[in-house]
Short mmCIF file of N, CA and C in Angstrom, two decimals:
data_model
loop_
_atom_site.label_atom_id
_atom_site.label_comp_id
_atom_site.label_asym_id
_atom_site.label_seq_id
_atom_site.Cartn_x
_atom_site.Cartn_y
_atom_site.Cartn_z
N MET M 20 103.63 100.69 81.86
CA MET M 20 103.56 102.09 82.25
C MET M 20 102.30 102.32 83.07
N SER M 21 102.44 103.03 84.16
CA SER M 21 101.29 103.28 85.02
C SER M 21 101.01 104.78 85.09
N LEU M 22 99.77 105.09 85.36
CA LEU M 22 99.32 106.47 85.54
C LEU M 22 99.60 106.86 86.98
N ILE M 23 100.24 108.01 87.19
CA ILE M 23 100.56 108.48 88.53
C ILE M 23 99.55 109.55 88.92
N ILE M 24 98.89 109.35 90.05
CA ILE M 24 97.85 110.27 90.52
C ILE M 24 98.38 111.00 91.73
N GLU M 25 98.28 112.32 91.70
CA GLU M 25 98.84 113.17 92.76
C GLU M 25 97.87 113.43 93.91
N GLU M 26 96.63 113.00 93.81
CA GLU M 26 95.64 113.22 94.86
C GLU M 26 96.13 112.58 96.16
N LYS M 27 95.76 113.15 97.31
CA LYS M 27 96.27 112.68 98.59
C LYS M 27 95.30 111.77 99.35
N ASP M 28 94.02 111.74 98.99
CA ASP M 28 93.03 111.01 99.76
C ASP M 28 92.33 109.96 98.90
N LEU M 29 92.48 108.70 99.28
CA LEU M 29 91.85 107.60 98.54
C LEU M 29 90.33 107.65 98.64
N GLU M 30 89.79 108.27 99.69
CA GLU M 30 88.34 108.36 99.88
C GLU M 30 87.67 109.20 98.79
N LYS M 31 88.44 110.04 98.11
CA LYS M 31 87.87 110.87 97.04
C LYS M 31 87.72 110.09 95.73
N PHE M 32 88.27 108.90 95.66
CA PHE M 32 88.15 108.08 94.45
C PHE M 32 86.74 107.51 94.38
N ILE M 33 86.11 107.64 93.23
CA ILE M 33 84.78 107.08 93.00
C ILE M 33 84.88 106.16 91.79
N MET M 34 84.59 104.90 92.01
CA MET M 34 84.64 103.94 90.91
C MET M 34 83.35 104.05 90.11
N VAL M 35 83.46 103.92 88.81
CA VAL M 35 82.33 104.11 87.90
C VAL M 35 81.85 102.76 87.39
N GLY M 36 80.53 102.57 87.40
CA GLY M 36 79.92 101.37 86.81
C GLY M 36 80.39 100.09 87.48
N ASP M 37 80.87 99.17 86.67
CA ASP M 37 81.27 97.86 87.18
C ASP M 37 82.77 97.77 87.45
N ARG M 38 83.41 98.89 87.71
CA ARG M 38 84.85 98.92 87.95
C ARG M 38 85.16 98.66 89.43
N VAL M 39 86.33 98.06 89.65
CA VAL M 39 86.79 97.71 91.00
C VAL M 39 88.24 98.16 91.12
N LEU M 40 88.59 98.76 92.25
CA LEU M 40 89.97 99.17 92.52
C LEU M 40 90.61 98.11 93.42
N VAL M 41 91.74 97.55 92.97
CA VAL M 41 92.39 96.45 93.66
C VAL M 41 93.81 96.84 94.02
N LYS M 42 94.23 96.53 95.25
CA LYS M 42 95.62 96.68 95.65
C LYS M 42 96.24 95.29 95.52
N PRO M 43 97.18 95.13 94.57
CA PRO M 43 97.75 93.80 94.34
C PRO M 43 98.46 93.26 95.58
N LYS M 44 98.27 91.98 95.78
CA LYS M 44 98.92 91.29 96.89
C LYS M 44 100.36 91.03 96.48
N ASN M 45 101.28 91.20 97.40
CA ASN M 45 102.68 90.94 97.08
C ASN M 45 102.87 89.45 96.88
N PRO M 46 103.20 89.04 95.66
CA PRO M 46 103.35 87.61 95.41
C PRO M 46 104.63 87.08 96.06
N SER M 47 104.61 85.82 96.34
CA SER M 47 105.81 85.19 96.89
C SER M 47 106.87 85.17 95.81
N GLY M 48 108.07 85.55 96.14
CA GLY M 48 109.15 85.60 95.17
C GLY M 48 109.81 84.26 94.94
N LYS M 49 109.23 83.20 95.52
CA LYS M 49 109.86 81.90 95.44
C LYS M 49 108.87 80.86 94.92
N THR M 50 109.34 79.95 94.09
CA THR M 50 108.50 78.86 93.60
C THR M 50 108.42 77.77 94.66
N LYS M 51 107.57 76.76 94.42
CA LYS M 51 107.44 75.65 95.36
C LYS M 51 108.75 74.88 95.51
N SER M 52 109.53 74.84 94.45
CA SER M 52 110.80 74.11 94.50
C SER M 52 111.94 74.94 95.11
N GLY M 53 111.68 76.23 95.41
CA GLY M 53 112.68 77.04 96.09
C GLY M 53 113.43 78.02 95.20
N LEU M 54 113.06 78.12 93.92
CA LEU M 54 113.73 79.06 93.02
C LEU M 54 113.17 80.46 93.23
N TYR M 55 114.03 81.46 93.23
CA TYR M 55 113.60 82.85 93.38
C TYR M 55 113.29 83.42 92.01
N LEU M 56 112.15 84.13 91.91
CA LEU M 56 111.72 84.73 90.64
C LEU M 56 111.97 86.22 90.66
N PRO M 57 112.45 86.79 89.55
CA PRO M 57 112.60 88.25 89.49
C PRO M 57 111.22 88.92 89.42
N PRO M 58 111.12 90.19 89.86
CA PRO M 58 109.83 90.89 89.84
C PRO M 58 109.18 90.95 88.46
N SER M 59 109.98 91.02 87.39
CA SER M 59 109.40 91.11 86.04
C SER M 59 108.62 89.85 85.69
N VAL M 60 109.06 88.70 86.17
CA VAL M 60 108.34 87.44 85.92
C VAL M 60 107.05 87.42 86.73
N GLN M 61 107.11 87.87 87.97
CA GLN M 61 105.93 87.87 88.83
C GLN M 61 104.84 88.78 88.28
N GLU M 62 105.21 89.94 87.73
CA GLU M 62 104.23 90.90 87.22
C GLU M 62 103.59 90.43 85.93
N ASN M 63 104.25 89.53 85.19
CA ASN M 63 103.71 89.06 83.91
C ASN M 63 102.85 87.80 84.05
N GLU M 64 102.59 87.36 85.27
CA GLU M 64 101.70 86.21 85.46
C GLU M 64 100.32 86.56 84.92
N LYS M 65 99.64 85.58 84.31
CA LYS M 65 98.32 85.82 83.73
C LYS M 65 97.26 86.05 84.81
N VAL M 66 97.36 85.31 85.91
CA VAL M 66 96.39 85.42 86.99
C VAL M 66 97.11 85.92 88.23
N GLN M 67 96.55 86.97 88.85
CA GLN M 67 97.12 87.53 90.07
C GLN M 67 96.03 87.70 91.11
N SER M 68 96.43 88.11 92.30
CA SER M 68 95.45 88.34 93.36
C SER M 68 95.73 89.65 94.05
N GLY M 69 94.69 90.20 94.67
CA GLY M 69 94.82 91.45 95.39
C GLY M 69 93.57 91.74 96.19
N TYR M 70 93.68 92.72 97.08
CA TYR M 70 92.56 93.08 97.94
C TYR M 70 91.75 94.22 97.33
N ILE M 71 90.45 94.10 97.40
CA ILE M 71 89.55 95.10 96.83
C ILE M 71 89.48 96.29 97.78
N VAL M 72 89.75 97.49 97.23
CA VAL M 72 89.79 98.71 98.02
C VAL M 72 88.53 99.55 97.78
N LYS M 73 88.07 99.63 96.54
CA LYS M 73 86.87 100.40 96.19
C LYS M 73 86.05 99.60 95.18
N VAL M 74 84.73 99.78 95.22
CA VAL M 74 83.83 99.07 94.32
C VAL M 74 82.86 100.08 93.70
N GLY M 75 82.63 99.95 92.40
CA GLY M 75 81.65 100.80 91.72
C GLY M 75 80.22 100.39 92.08
N PRO M 76 79.23 101.18 91.62
CA PRO M 76 77.84 100.89 91.97
C PRO M 76 77.27 99.65 91.29
N GLY M 77 77.82 99.24 90.16
CA GLY M 77 77.33 98.05 89.48
C GLY M 77 76.96 98.33 88.04
N TYR M 78 76.21 97.40 87.47
CA TYR M 78 75.78 97.52 86.08
C TYR M 78 74.52 98.38 86.01
N PRO M 79 74.52 99.45 85.19
CA PRO M 79 73.33 100.30 85.12
C PRO M 79 72.17 99.59 84.42
N ILE M 80 70.97 99.85 84.93
CA ILE M 80 69.75 99.32 84.34
C ILE M 80 69.07 100.47 83.60
N PRO M 81 68.63 100.26 82.37
CA PRO M 81 67.95 101.34 81.65
C PRO M 81 66.70 101.80 82.38
N ALA M 82 66.48 103.10 82.37
CA ALA M 82 65.30 103.67 83.04
C ALA M 82 64.04 103.29 82.28
N VAL M 83 63.00 102.95 83.02
CA VAL M 83 61.72 102.60 82.41
C VAL M 83 60.94 103.90 82.24
N SER M 84 60.54 104.16 81.03
CA SER M 84 59.81 105.39 80.75
C SER M 84 58.31 105.16 80.91
N GLU M 85 57.69 106.03 81.70
CA GLU M 85 56.24 105.94 81.92
C GLU M 85 55.59 107.22 81.43
N GLU M 86 55.80 107.53 80.16
CA GLU M 86 55.25 108.77 79.60
C GLU M 86 53.74 108.75 79.49
N ASP M 87 53.15 107.55 79.45
CA ASP M 87 51.70 107.44 79.32
C ASP M 87 50.99 107.85 80.60
N GLU M 88 51.67 107.77 81.71
CA GLU M 88 51.09 108.09 83.01
C GLU M 88 51.40 109.53 83.38
N ALA M 89 50.54 110.46 82.97
CA ALA M 89 50.79 111.88 83.21
C ALA M 89 50.73 112.24 84.69
N TRP M 90 50.02 111.47 85.47
CA TRP M 90 49.87 111.77 86.89
C TRP M 90 51.07 111.34 87.72
N LYS M 91 51.95 110.51 87.16
CA LYS M 91 53.11 110.05 87.90
C LYS M 91 54.24 111.06 87.82
N GLU M 92 54.99 111.15 88.91
CA GLU M 92 56.15 112.04 88.94
C GLU M 92 57.25 111.45 88.07
N LYS M 93 57.85 112.31 87.27
CA LYS M 93 58.91 111.84 86.38
C LYS M 93 60.24 111.85 87.12
N LYS M 94 60.90 110.69 87.13
CA LYS M 94 62.19 110.56 87.79
C LYS M 94 63.20 110.01 86.78
N ASP M 95 64.40 110.46 86.89
CA ASP M 95 65.48 109.94 86.07
C ASP M 95 66.51 109.24 86.95
N ASP M 96 66.02 108.58 88.00
CA ASP M 96 66.93 107.86 88.88
C ASP M 96 67.53 106.67 88.14
N VAL M 97 68.84 106.59 88.19
CA VAL M 97 69.51 105.45 87.58
C VAL M 97 69.57 104.34 88.61
N LYS M 98 69.22 103.15 88.19
CA LYS M 98 69.29 102.00 89.08
C LYS M 98 70.42 101.10 88.61
N TYR M 99 70.99 100.36 89.55
CA TYR M 99 72.14 99.50 89.26
C TYR M 99 71.91 98.09 89.77
N VAL M 100 72.45 97.12 89.05
CA VAL M 100 72.55 95.76 89.56
C VAL M 100 73.86 95.72 90.33
N PRO M 101 73.81 95.47 91.63
CA PRO M 101 75.04 95.55 92.44
C PRO M 101 76.04 94.47 92.07
N LEU M 102 77.30 94.75 92.38
CA LEU M 102 78.37 93.80 92.11
C LEU M 102 78.47 92.79 93.24
N GLN M 103 79.10 91.67 92.95
CA GLN M 103 79.24 90.61 93.92
C GLN M 103 80.35 90.89 94.92
N THR M 104 81.30 91.72 94.56
CA THR M 104 82.47 91.97 95.40
C THR M 104 82.18 93.04 96.46
N HIS M 105 82.93 92.95 97.55
CA HIS M 105 82.85 93.93 98.63
C HIS M 105 84.27 94.39 98.98
N ILE M 106 84.36 95.53 99.62
CA ILE M 106 85.65 96.04 100.07
C ILE M 106 86.25 95.05 101.06
N GLY M 107 87.52 94.72 100.87
CA GLY M 107 88.21 93.78 101.75
C GLY M 107 88.29 92.37 101.21
N ASP M 108 87.53 92.05 100.16
CA ASP M 108 87.62 90.72 99.57
C ASP M 108 88.96 90.53 98.89
N LEU M 109 89.44 89.31 98.88
CA LEU M 109 90.63 88.95 98.12
C LEU M 109 90.16 88.49 96.76
N ALA M 110 90.59 89.17 95.70
CA ALA M 110 90.15 88.85 94.35
C ALA M 110 91.27 88.17 93.57
N VAL M 111 90.91 87.12 92.85
CA VAL M 111 91.81 86.47 91.91
C VAL M 111 91.35 86.95 90.54
N TYR M 112 92.24 87.62 89.79
CA TYR M 112 91.83 88.29 88.57
C TYR M 112 92.81 88.08 87.43
N LEU M 113 92.32 88.36 86.21
CA LEU M 113 93.16 88.31 85.01
C LEU M 113 93.96 89.60 84.94
N ASN M 114 95.27 89.49 84.91
CA ASN M 114 96.15 90.66 84.97
C ASN M 114 96.03 91.54 83.73
N LYS M 115 95.86 90.96 82.57
CA LYS M 115 95.85 91.74 81.32
C LYS M 115 94.61 92.63 81.17
N SER M 116 93.57 92.38 81.95
CA SER M 116 92.33 93.17 81.83
C SER M 116 92.37 94.46 82.62
N GLY M 117 93.35 94.63 83.47
CA GLY M 117 93.38 95.79 84.36
C GLY M 117 94.24 96.92 83.84
N HIS M 118 94.05 98.09 84.46
CA HIS M 118 94.84 99.29 84.17
C HIS M 118 95.54 99.70 85.45
N GLU M 119 96.85 99.83 85.37
CA GLU M 119 97.65 100.12 86.55
C GLU M 119 97.72 101.62 86.82
N ILE M 120 97.54 102.00 88.09
CA ILE M 120 97.75 103.39 88.51
C ILE M 120 98.67 103.37 89.72
N GLU M 121 99.33 104.50 89.96
CA GLU M 121 100.19 104.63 91.13
C GLU M 121 99.65 105.77 91.97
N PHE M 122 99.43 105.49 93.26
CA PHE M 122 98.87 106.46 94.18
C PHE M 122 99.64 106.35 95.50
N ASN M 123 100.19 107.46 95.98
CA ASN M 123 101.01 107.49 97.21
C ASN M 123 102.11 106.43 97.17
N ASN M 124 102.78 106.34 96.02
CA ASN M 124 103.88 105.39 95.81
C ASN M 124 103.48 103.93 95.97
N GLU M 125 102.20 103.63 95.79
CA GLU M 125 101.72 102.26 95.83
C GLU M 125 100.98 101.95 94.54
N LYS M 126 101.07 100.72 94.11
CA LYS M 126 100.47 100.29 92.86
C LYS M 126 99.04 99.80 93.10
N TYR M 127 98.11 100.23 92.26
CA TYR M 127 96.72 99.78 92.29
C TYR M 127 96.32 99.38 90.88
N ILE M 128 95.31 98.54 90.77
CA ILE M 128 94.80 98.08 89.48
C ILE M 128 93.32 98.42 89.41
N ILE M 129 92.89 99.03 88.29
CA ILE M 129 91.46 99.25 88.03
C ILE M 129 91.01 98.12 87.10
N LEU M 130 90.03 97.34 87.56
CA LEU M 130 89.57 96.17 86.83
C LEU M 130 88.09 96.27 86.52
N PRO M 131 87.66 95.75 85.36
CA PRO M 131 86.22 95.53 85.19
C PRO M 131 85.82 94.31 86.02
N HIS M 132 84.61 94.30 86.50
CA HIS M 132 84.14 93.20 87.35
C HIS M 132 84.26 91.85 86.62
N SER M 133 84.14 91.85 85.31
CA SER M 133 84.20 90.60 84.54
C SER M 133 85.60 89.99 84.53
N ALA M 134 86.64 90.74 84.89
CA ALA M 134 88.01 90.22 84.92
C ALA M 134 88.30 89.44 86.20
N ILE M 135 87.41 89.53 87.17
CA ILE M 135 87.61 88.82 88.44
C ILE M 135 87.13 87.39 88.27
N LEU M 136 88.02 86.44 88.52
CA LEU M 136 87.70 85.03 88.37
C LEU M 136 87.07 84.45 89.63
N MET M 137 87.53 84.91 90.78
CA MET M 137 87.08 84.36 92.05
C MET M 137 87.35 85.37 93.16
N ILE M 138 86.49 85.35 94.19
CA ILE M 138 86.76 86.17 95.37
C ILE M 138 86.82 85.27 96.59
N ILE M 139 87.63 85.68 97.54
CA ILE M 139 87.72 84.97 98.82
C ILE M 139 87.33 85.98 99.88
N ARG M 140 86.23 85.69 100.56
CA ARG M 140 85.70 86.61 101.56
C ARG M 140 85.94 86.04 102.94
N ASP M 141 86.66 86.77 103.76
CA ASP M 141 86.92 86.36 105.14
C ASP M 141 86.34 87.45 106.04
N GLU M 142 85.21 87.14 106.65
CA GLU M 142 84.51 88.13 107.49
C GLU M 142 85.36 88.57 108.69
N ASN M 143 86.24 87.71 109.16
CA ASN M 143 87.05 88.01 110.34
C ASN M 143 88.43 88.53 109.99
N LEU M 144 88.62 89.01 108.77
CA LEU M 144 89.92 89.43 108.30
C LEU M 144 90.47 90.60 109.10
N PHE M 145 89.63 91.58 109.42
CA PHE M 145 90.11 92.80 110.08
C PHE M 145 89.81 92.81 111.58
N GLU M 146 89.45 91.69 112.15
CA GLU M 146 89.15 91.63 113.59
C GLU M 146 90.34 91.16 114.38
#
């Protein structure tokens, strides 16, 4: 079961923390030996791949408190350790760790960064 989102603009989506939004790659419906697989078998594969569409800011770092320094300006800026993934990367991920959503009649997966096993980055992909 997937969550259906009625919003019209993907740019309004903001990923939180170490979350990544992935558009699943359409798997080949055929095995190496030439057998055709039904969609239910393809969706139940443990490892799948897809293109990264949005990336969260990363892992939050606890703020360092400098209460002893009265002369310093107090800031509550949250700092993050950035994620390794970038928009456009091809991610190989564990399927069971993600949450499926449907947006504009297309399927997307929200994954924690730890569910990504490998990324393939092709700098010339969109050229």
